[in-house]
Amino acid sequence: METESKGPVAAEIEKRLLEALSPTSLNVINDSASHHGHAGDDGSGESHFTVEIECAAFEGQSRLNRQRMVNKALGDLMQDKIHAMAIKARAPGE
């Protein structure tokens, strides 16, 4: 899990995923700089993310169900703070 300084939205994403899914690996990447001035850029510098997550709970789950699990864990952040998120979800050993 990355230890670099994160903004408040990235930190909240990480916190919620750690609490809800207990991942064995988690990387929250802020992609917002590459979307500056595009639709959904709210000027906060935290609107577009990539989440790379490995979690035992994903074993036997389809790609769609894994994304649903991540979205459920993030709850209101998906409507209020996050414009776009790429999710790379895998089970251990994949």
mmCIF file with all atom_site columns, C-alpha atoms in Angstrom:
data_model
loop_
_atom_site.group_PDB
_atom_site.id
_atom_site.type_symbol
_atom_site.label_atom_id
_atom_site.label_alt_id
_atom_site.label_comp_id
_atom_site.label_asym_id
_atom_site.label_entity_id
_atom_site.label_seq_id
_atom_site.pdbx_PDB_ins_code
_atom_site.Cartn_x
_atom_site.Cartn_y
_atom_site.Cartn_z
_atom_site.occupancy
_atom_site.B_iso_or_equiv
_atom_site.pdbx_formal_charge
_atom_site.auth_seq_id
_atom_site.auth_comp_id
_atom_site.auth_asym_id
_atom_site.auth_atom_id
_atom_site.pdbx_PDB_model_num
ATOM 1  C CA . MET A 1 1  ? 0.000   0.000   0.000   1.00 0.00 ? 1  MET A CA 1
ATOM 2  C CA . GLU A 1 2  ? 1.385   3.349   -0.980  1.00 0.00 ? 2  GLU A CA 1
ATOM 3  C CA . THR A 1 3  ? 2.424   5.749   1.747   1.00 0.00 ? 3  THR A CA 1
ATOM 4  C CA . GLU A 1 4  ? 2.798   8.914   -0.339  1.00 0.00 ? 4  GLU A CA 1
ATOM 5  C CA . SER A 1 5  ? 0.958   12.031  0.772   1.00 0.00 ? 5  SER A CA 1
ATOM 6  C CA . LYS A 1 6  ? -2.640  11.913  -0.398  1.00 0.00 ? 6  LYS A CA 1
ATOM 7  C CA . GLY A 1 7  ? -5.321  14.533  -0.672  1.00 0.00 ? 7  GLY A CA 1
ATOM 8  C CA . PRO A 1 8  ? -8.474  14.229  1.447   1.00 0.00 ? 8  PRO A CA 1
ATOM 9  C CA . VAL A 1 9  ? -10.537 12.422  -1.214  1.00 0.00 ? 9  VAL A CA 1
ATOM 10 C CA . ALA A 1 10 ? -7.791  9.882   -1.990  1.00 0.00 ? 10 ALA A CA 1
ATOM 11 C CA . ALA A 1 11 ? -7.261  9.323   1.741   1.00 0.00 ? 11 ALA A CA 1
ATOM 12 C CA . GLU A 1 12 ? -10.995 8.740   2.237   1.00 0.00 ? 12 GLU A CA 1
ATOM 13 C CA . ILE A 1 13 ? -11.086 6.279   -0.692  1.00 0.00 ? 13 ILE A CA 1
ATOM 14 C CA . GLU A 1 14 ? -8.215  4.364   0.882   1.00 0.00 ? 14 GLU A CA 1
ATOM 15 C CA . LYS A 1 15 ? -9.799  4.414   4.354   1.00 0.00 ? 15 LYS A CA 1
ATOM 16 C CA . ARG A 1 16 ? -13.173 3.156   3.151   1.00 0.00 ? 16 ARG A CA 1
ATOM 17 C CA . LEU A 1 17 ? -11.694 0.371   1.039   1.00 0.00 ? 17 LEU A CA 1
ATOM 18 C CA . LEU A 1 18 ? -9.402  -0.783  3.849   1.00 0.00 ? 18 LEU A CA 1
ATOM 19 C CA . GLU A 1 19 ? -12.320 -0.881  6.293   1.00 0.00 ? 19 GLU A CA 1
ATOM 20 C CA . ALA A 1 20 ? -14.849 -2.535  3.980   1.00 0.00 ? 20 ALA A CA 1
ATOM 21 C CA . LEU A 1 21 ? -12.730 -5.023  2.043   1.00 0.00 ? 21 LEU A CA 1
ATOM 22 C CA . SER A 1 22 ? -9.497  -5.622  4.022   1.00 0.00 ? 22 SER A CA 1
ATOM 23 C CA . PRO A 1 23 ? -7.401  -5.760  0.836   1.00 0.00 ? 23 PRO A CA 1
ATOM 24 C CA . THR A 1 24 ? -4.055  -7.503  0.682   1.00 0.00 ? 24 THR A CA 1
ATOM 25 C CA . SER A 1 25 ? -2.898  -4.798  -1.739  1.00 0.00 ? 25 SER A CA 1
ATOM 26 C CA . LEU A 1 26 ? -4.296  -1.322  -2.412  1.00 0.00 ? 26 LEU A CA 1
ATOM 27 C CA . ASN A 1 27 ? -3.049  1.508   -4.577  1.00 0.00 ? 27 ASN A CA 1
ATOM 28 C CA . VAL A 1 28 ? -5.125  4.685   -5.019  1.00 0.00 ? 28 VAL A CA 1
ATOM 29 C CA . ILE A 1 29 ? -3.794  6.783   -7.895  1.00 0.00 ? 29 ILE A CA 1
ATOM 30 C CA . ASN A 1 30 ? -4.952  10.354  -8.458  1.00 0.00 ? 30 ASN A CA 1
ATOM 31 C CA . ASP A 1 31 ? -5.294  10.805  -12.232 1.00 0.00 ? 31 ASP A CA 1
ATOM 32 C CA . SER A 1 32 ? -6.919  14.244  -11.969 1.00 0.00 ? 32 SER A CA 1
ATOM 33 C CA . ALA A 1 33 ? -3.967  16.228  -13.336 1.00 0.00 ? 33 ALA A CA 1
ATOM 34 C CA . SER A 1 34 ? -4.301  14.510  -16.703 1.00 0.00 ? 34 SER A CA 1
ATOM 35 C CA . HIS A 1 35 ? -7.984  15.542  -16.839 1.00 0.00 ? 35 HIS A CA 1
ATOM 36 C CA . HIS A 1 36 ? -7.515  19.211  -15.922 1.00 0.00 ? 36 HIS A CA 1
ATOM 37 C CA . GLY A 1 37 ? -9.996  21.344  -17.840 1.00 0.00 ? 37 GLY A CA 1
ATOM 38 C CA . HIS A 1 38 ? -12.046 18.350  -19.015 1.00 0.00 ? 38 HIS A CA 1
ATOM 39 C CA . ALA A 1 39 ? -15.632 17.513  -18.104 1.00 0.00 ? 39 ALA A CA 1
ATOM 40 C CA . GLY A 1 40 ? -15.904 16.554  -14.452 1.00 0.00 ? 40 GLY A CA 1
ATOM 41 C CA . ASP A 1 41 ? -12.814 18.498  -13.391 1.00 0.00 ? 41 ASP A CA 1
ATOM 42 C CA . ASP A 1 42 ? -14.128 20.385  -10.379 1.00 0.00 ? 42 ASP A CA 1
ATOM 43 C CA . GLY A 1 43 ? -10.858 22.227  -9.765  1.00 0.00 ? 43 GLY A CA 1
ATOM 44 C CA . SER A 1 44 ? -10.160 20.330  -6.533  1.00 0.00 ? 44 SER A CA 1
ATOM 45 C CA . GLY A 1 45 ? -7.390  18.266  -8.069  1.00 0.00 ? 45 GLY A CA 1
ATOM 46 C CA . GLU A 1 46 ? -9.183  15.141  -6.842  1.00 0.00 ? 46 GLU A CA 1
ATOM 47 C CA . SER A 1 47 ? -11.886 14.082  -9.283  1.00 0.00 ? 47 SER A CA 1
ATOM 48 C CA . HIS A 1 48 ? -10.379 11.231  -11.340 1.00 0.00 ? 48 HIS A CA 1
ATOM 49 C CA . PHE A 1 49 ? -8.791  8.110   -9.826  1.00 0.00 ? 49 PHE A CA 1
ATOM 50 C CA . THR A 1 50 ? -7.498  4.639   -10.554 1.00 0.00 ? 50 THR A CA 1
ATOM 51 C CA . VAL A 1 51 ? -7.858  2.038   -7.806  1.00 0.00 ? 51 VAL A CA 1
ATOM 52 C CA . GLU A 1 52 ? -5.741  -1.112  -7.956  1.00 0.00 ? 52 GLU A CA 1
ATOM 53 C CA . ILE A 1 53 ? -7.007  -3.513  -5.319  1.00 0.00 ? 53 ILE A CA 1
ATOM 54 C CA . GLU A 1 54 ? -6.341  -7.152  -4.442  1.00 0.00 ? 54 GLU A CA 1
ATOM 55 C CA . CYS A 1 55 ? -8.796  -8.715  -2.049  1.00 0.00 ? 55 CYS A CA 1
ATOM 56 C CA . ALA A 1 56 ? -9.748  -12.245 -0.959  1.00 0.00 ? 56 ALA A CA 1
ATOM 57 C CA . ALA A 1 57 ? -13.429 -11.223 -1.075  1.00 0.00 ? 57 ALA A CA 1
ATOM 58 C CA . PHE A 1 58 ? -13.096 -10.949 -4.876  1.00 0.00 ? 58 PHE A CA 1
ATOM 59 C CA . GLU A 1 59 ? -12.386 -14.661 -5.275  1.00 0.00 ? 59 GLU A CA 1
ATOM 60 C CA . GLY A 1 60 ? -15.047 -16.264 -7.445  1.00 0.00 ? 60 GLY A CA 1
ATOM 61 C CA . GLN A 1 61 ? -16.642 -12.872 -8.212  1.00 0.00 ? 61 GLN A CA 1
ATOM 62 C CA . SER A 1 62 ? -17.138 -11.524 -11.726 1.00 0.00 ? 62 SER A CA 1
ATOM 63 C CA . ARG A 1 63 ? -15.410 -8.328  -12.791 1.00 0.00 ? 63 ARG A CA 1
ATOM 64 C CA . LEU A 1 64 ? -18.739 -6.501  -12.552 1.00 0.00 ? 64 LEU A CA 1
ATOM 65 C CA . ASN A 1 65 ? -19.430 -7.756  -9.017  1.00 0.00 ? 65 ASN A CA 1
ATOM 66 C CA . ARG A 1 66 ? -15.932 -6.726  -7.931  1.00 0.00 ? 66 ARG A CA 1
ATOM 67 C CA . GLN A 1 67 ? -16.548 -3.202  -9.237  1.00 0.00 ? 67 GLN A CA 1
ATOM 68 C CA . ARG A 1 68 ? -19.910 -3.128  -7.469  1.00 0.00 ? 68 ARG A CA 1
ATOM 69 C CA . MET A 1 69 ? -18.219 -4.116  -4.208  1.00 0.00 ? 69 MET A CA 1
ATOM 70 C CA . VAL A 1 70 ? -15.716 -1.265  -4.568  1.00 0.00 ? 70 VAL A CA 1
ATOM 71 C CA . ASN A 1 71 ? -18.468 1.224   -5.474  1.00 0.00 ? 71 ASN A CA 1
ATOM 72 C CA . LYS A 1 72 ? -20.579 0.113   -2.488  1.00 0.00 ? 72 LYS A CA 1
ATOM 73 C CA . ALA A 1 73 ? -17.613 0.565   -0.142  1.00 0.00 ? 73 ALA A CA 1
ATOM 74 C CA . LEU A 1 74 ? -17.089 4.104   -1.464  1.00 0.00 ? 74 LEU A CA 1
ATOM 75 C CA . GLY A 1 75 ? -20.774 4.991   -1.109  1.00 0.00 ? 75 GLY A CA 1
ATOM 76 C CA . ASP A 1 76 ? -21.544 8.699   -1.402  1.00 0.00 ? 76 ASP A CA 1
ATOM 77 C CA . LEU A 1 77 ? -18.019 9.539   -2.610  1.00 0.00 ? 77 LEU A CA 1
ATOM 78 C CA . MET A 1 78 ? -19.012 8.154   -5.998  1.00 0.00 ? 78 MET A CA 1
ATOM 79 C CA . GLN A 1 79 ? -21.782 10.737  -6.337  1.00 0.00 ? 79 GLN A CA 1
ATOM 80 C CA . ASP A 1 80 ? -20.342 13.674  -4.425  1.00 0.00 ? 80 ASP A CA 1
ATOM 81 C CA . LYS A 1 81 ? -16.561 13.736  -4.900  1.00 0.00 ? 81 LYS A CA 1
ATOM 82 C CA . ILE A 1 82 ? -15.460 11.341  -7.646  1.00 0.00 ? 82 ILE A CA 1
ATOM 83 C CA . HIS A 1 83 ? -16.184 12.056  -11.302 1.00 0.00 ? 83 HIS A CA 1
ATOM 84 C CA . ALA A 1 84 ? -14.408 9.021   -12.772 1.00 0.00 ? 84 ALA A CA 1
ATOM 85 C CA . MET A 1 85 ? -12.689 5.925   -11.419 1.00 0.00 ? 85 MET A CA 1
ATOM 86 C CA . ALA A 1 86 ? -10.903 3.063   -13.128 1.00 0.00 ? 86 ALA A CA 1
ATOM 87 C CA . ILE A 1 87 ? -11.016 -0.064  -10.993 1.00 0.00 ? 87 ILE A CA 1
ATOM 88 C CA . LYS A 1 88 ? -8.478  -2.867  -11.342 1.00 0.00 ? 88 LYS A CA 1
ATOM 89 C CA . ALA A 1 89 ? -9.752  -5.503  -8.937  1.00 0.00 ? 89 ALA A CA 1
ATOM 90 C CA . ARG A 1 90 ? -8.244  -8.958  -8.521  1.00 0.00 ? 90 ARG A CA 1
ATOM 91 C CA . ALA A 1 91 ? -8.236  -11.828 -6.060  1.00 0.00 ? 91 ALA A CA 1
ATOM 92 C CA . PRO A 1 92 ? -4.924  -13.011 -4.551  1.00 0.00 ? 92 PRO A CA 1
ATOM 93 C CA . GLY A 1 93 ? -2.986  -15.150 -7.022  1.00 0.00 ? 93 GLY A CA 1
ATOM 94 C CA . GLU A 1 94 ? -4.572  -13.645 -10.124 1.00 0.00 ? 94 GLU A CA 1
#
